[in-house]
Coordinates of C-alpha atoms in Angstrom, one line a residue:
M147 CA -39.3 7.1 -69.2
P148 CA -38.2 4.4 -66.7
S149 CA -39.8 1.7 -68.9
A150 CA -37.8 2.9 -71.9
R151 CA -34.6 2.7 -69.8
S152 CA -35.4 -0.8 -68.6
Q153 CA -36.2 -2.0 -72.1
S154 CA -32.8 -0.7 -73.4
G155 CA -30.8 -2.2 -70.5
G156 CA -31.2 -5.9 -71.5
T157 CA -31.6 -5.7 -75.2
V158 CA -28.1 -5.8 -76.5
F159 CA -28.6 -9.2 -78.2
R160 CA -32.0 -8.2 -79.5
V161 CA -30.3 -6.4 -82.4
L162 CA -29.0 -9.8 -83.6
R163 CA -32.6 -10.6 -84.7
R164 CA -32.5 -7.8 -87.2
P165 CA -32.0 -8.9 -90.8
H166 CA -28.3 -9.1 -91.8
V167 CA -27.0 -7.8 -88.5
P168 CA -25.6 -11.3 -87.5
F169 CA -23.7 -11.5 -90.8
G170 CA -22.3 -8.1 -90.2
M171 CA -21.1 -8.9 -86.7
I172 CA -19.4 -12.0 -87.9
A173 CA -17.7 -10.0 -90.6
V174 CA -16.5 -7.5 -88.0
T175 CA -15.2 -10.3 -85.8
L176 CA -13.3 -11.9 -88.6
F177 CA -11.9 -8.6 -89.8
F178 CA -10.4 -7.6 -86.4
L179 CA -9.4 -11.2 -85.7
G180 CA -7.4 -11.3 -89.0
Q181 CA -6.0 -7.8 -88.5
F182 CA -4.6 -8.4 -85.0
A183 CA -3.5 -12.0 -85.7
L184 CA -0.9 -10.4 -88.0
Y185 CA -0.4 -6.9 -86.5
T186 CA 0.4 -8.1 -83.0
Y187 CA 3.5 -10.0 -84.3
L188 CA 4.9 -7.5 -86.8
R189 CA 7.9 -6.8 -84.7
P190 CA 9.3 -10.4 -84.5
F191 CA 8.5 -10.7 -88.2
L192 CA 10.4 -7.5 -89.1
E193 CA 13.3 -8.5 -86.9
T194 CA 13.7 -12.1 -87.9
V195 CA 12.4 -12.2 -91.5
T196 CA 12.8 -8.8 -93.0
R197 CA 15.9 -8.3 -90.7
V198 CA 15.7 -4.6 -90.2
D199 CA 17.4 -2.7 -87.4
V200 CA 15.6 -0.9 -84.6
T201 CA 15.7 2.4 -86.4
T202 CA 14.3 1.1 -89.6
L203 CA 11.6 -0.9 -87.7
S204 CA 10.6 2.2 -85.9
L205 CA 10.4 4.2 -89.2
M206 CA 8.2 1.5 -90.7
L207 CA 5.8 1.5 -87.8
L208 CA 5.8 5.3 -87.9
A209 CA 4.9 5.2 -91.6
M210 CA 2.0 2.8 -90.7
G211 CA 0.7 5.3 -88.1
G212 CA 1.0 8.2 -90.4
A213 CA -0.8 6.3 -93.2
G214 CA -3.5 5.5 -90.6
L215 CA -4.1 9.2 -89.9
V216 CA -4.5 9.8 -93.7
G217 CA -6.8 6.8 -94.0
T218 CA -9.0 8.1 -91.1
Y219 CA -9.2 11.5 -92.8
V220 CA -10.2 10.3 -96.2
I221 CA -12.4 7.4 -95.4
G222 CA -15.5 9.5 -94.9
S223 CA -15.5 10.7 -98.5
I224 CA -14.7 7.3 -99.9
L225 CA -17.6 5.7 -98.0
G226 CA -19.9 7.9 -100.0
A227 CA -19.0 5.9 -103.1
G228 CA -20.7 2.8 -101.6
L229 CA -20.4 1.5 -98.0
Y230 CA -20.6 -2.2 -98.6
R231 CA -18.3 -2.1 -101.6
V232 CA -15.7 -0.2 -99.6
L233 CA -16.0 -2.6 -96.6
I234 CA -15.6 -5.6 -98.9
A235 CA -12.7 -4.0 -100.8
M236 CA -10.9 -3.2 -97.5
S237 CA -11.1 -6.8 -96.3
L238 CA -9.9 -8.2 -99.6
A239 CA -7.1 -5.6 -99.8
M240 CA -5.8 -6.5 -96.3
A241 CA -6.0 -10.2 -97.1
A242 CA -3.9 -9.6 -100.2
L243 CA -1.4 -7.5 -98.1
A244 CA -1.1 -10.4 -95.6
A245 CA -0.4 -12.8 -98.4
A246 CA 2.1 -10.5 -100.0
L247 CA 4.0 -10.2 -96.7
V248 CA 4.4 -14.0 -96.7
L249 CA 5.8 -14.0 -100.3
L250 CA 7.8 -10.8 -100.2
G251 CA 8.7 -10.4 -96.5
S252 CA 12.5 -10.5 -97.0
S253 CA 12.5 -7.2 -98.9
P254 CA 12.6 -4.2 -96.6
I255 CA 11.4 -1.7 -99.2
V256 CA 8.5 -3.9 -100.3
V257 CA 7.5 -4.6 -96.7
A258 CA 7.6 -0.9 -95.9
V259 CA 5.2 -0.2 -98.8
L260 CA 2.9 -3.1 -97.8
L261 CA 2.8 -2.0 -94.1
T262 CA 2.1 1.6 -95.1
A263 CA -0.9 0.3 -97.1
W264 CA -1.9 -1.9 -94.1
G265 CA -1.9 1.1 -91.8
L266 CA -3.9 3.2 -94.3
I267 CA -6.6 0.6 -94.7
G268 CA -6.6 -1.0 -91.2
T269 CA -6.9 2.3 -89.3
A270 CA -9.7 3.5 -91.6
A271 CA -11.8 0.3 -91.4
P272 CA -13.3 0.9 -88.0
V273 CA -14.8 4.1 -89.3
G274 CA -16.5 2.1 -92.1
W275 CA -17.9 -0.4 -89.7
W276 CA -19.3 2.1 -87.3
T277 CA -20.9 3.8 -90.3
W278 CA -22.4 0.5 -91.1
L279 CA -23.8 0.1 -87.6
S280 CA -25.4 3.6 -87.7
R281 CA -27.1 2.7 -91.0
V282 CA -28.5 -0.7 -90.0
L283 CA -29.4 0.2 -86.5
P284 CA -30.4 3.9 -86.6
D285 CA -33.0 3.3 -83.9
D286 CA -30.9 1.0 -81.7
A287 CA -27.5 2.6 -81.7
E288 CA -26.9 2.2 -78.0
A289 CA -27.5 -1.6 -77.9
G290 CA -25.8 -2.1 -81.3
G291 CA -22.8 0.0 -80.2
G292 CA -22.4 -2.0 -77.0
L293 CA -22.5 -5.2 -78.9
M294 CA -20.0 -3.9 -81.5
V295 CA -17.5 -2.9 -78.8
A296 CA -17.8 -6.3 -77.2
V297 CA -17.4 -8.1 -80.5
I298 CA -14.3 -6.0 -81.5
Q299 CA -12.6 -6.4 -78.1
M300 CA -13.2 -10.2 -78.2
A301 CA -11.9 -10.4 -81.8
I302 CA -8.7 -8.4 -81.0
A303 CA -8.0 -10.6 -78.0
L304 CA -8.8 -13.8 -79.9
G305 CA -6.7 -12.7 -82.9
A306 CA -3.7 -11.8 -80.8
T307 CA -3.9 -15.1 -78.8
L308 CA -4.5 -17.3 -81.9
G309 CA -1.8 -15.5 -83.8
G310 CA 0.7 -16.0 -81.0
V311 CA 0.0 -19.7 -80.7
I312 CA 0.3 -20.3 -84.4
Y313 CA 3.4 -18.1 -84.7
D314 CA 5.1 -20.2 -82.0
M315 CA 4.0 -23.5 -83.5
S316 CA 4.2 -22.9 -87.2
G317 CA 6.0 -19.6 -87.8
Y318 CA 5.0 -16.4 -89.5
Q319 CA 3.9 -18.0 -92.8
T320 CA 1.0 -19.9 -91.2
T321 CA 0.1 -17.0 -88.9
F322 CA -0.1 -14.5 -91.8
A323 CA -2.0 -17.1 -93.9
V324 CA -4.6 -17.4 -91.2
S325 CA -4.9 -13.7 -91.1
A326 CA -5.4 -13.5 -94.8
A327 CA -8.1 -16.3 -94.6
A328 CA -10.0 -14.5 -91.8
L329 CA -9.9 -11.2 -93.7
G330 CA -11.1 -13.0 -96.9
L331 CA -14.0 -14.6 -94.9
S332 CA -14.8 -11.2 -93.5
A333 CA -15.4 -10.0 -97.1
V334 CA -17.7 -13.0 -97.7
F335 CA -19.8 -12.2 -94.6
T336 CA -19.9 -8.6 -95.6
V337 CA -21.5 -9.6 -98.9
L338 CA -24.0 -11.7 -96.9
A339 CA -24.7 -8.7 -94.7
A340 CA -25.5 -6.4 -97.6
R341 CA -29.0 -6.3 -98.7
P342 CA -29.1 -7.0 -102.4
A343 CA -30.9 -3.7 -103.0
Q344 CA -28.3 -1.8 -100.9
L345 CA -25.4 -3.4 -102.7
A346 CA -26.9 -2.6 -106.0
A347 CA -27.4 1.0 -105.0
D348 CA -23.9 1.4 -103.5

């Protein structure tokens, strides 16, 4: 038993030698980077671009949170329709929402709908990615989980920092465009992470 413990202690990066796992981890990184590059700066966007008051802003964020609860509740049944397809669709949908916020950000009603959809998908997405991890590393969940947590935390910090720098330098349009690009690339790497047979079966 001690030998099993010592083997698991330093093998976090060993899982990256598994087929398709590196692509999946890159996809996870890009997804959370893109999500938080935009999400972190929603308040200044809503205040200066959409020009909503504090009450309306709070209601929009509340709607996002409520939609997130719904998304977390229903995502389990949706994943049954095909894990990789759902992960790809979520990344592409959030990329489209980020782009739509750039184009339609001055309309409070449209922005409220877009942010509700953002909350619905964005809160459910981690469930999808943890499901992916359990499927590709069923025998190495501890090492894979540790790596996934580190990757997600790094991506959130990097996304928030990068988003802030870009927001200060170039404004919300460039920040949200970078978010959309990262989310779109996440979809690309998710395709690469999917074994062709699995994608066909999904």
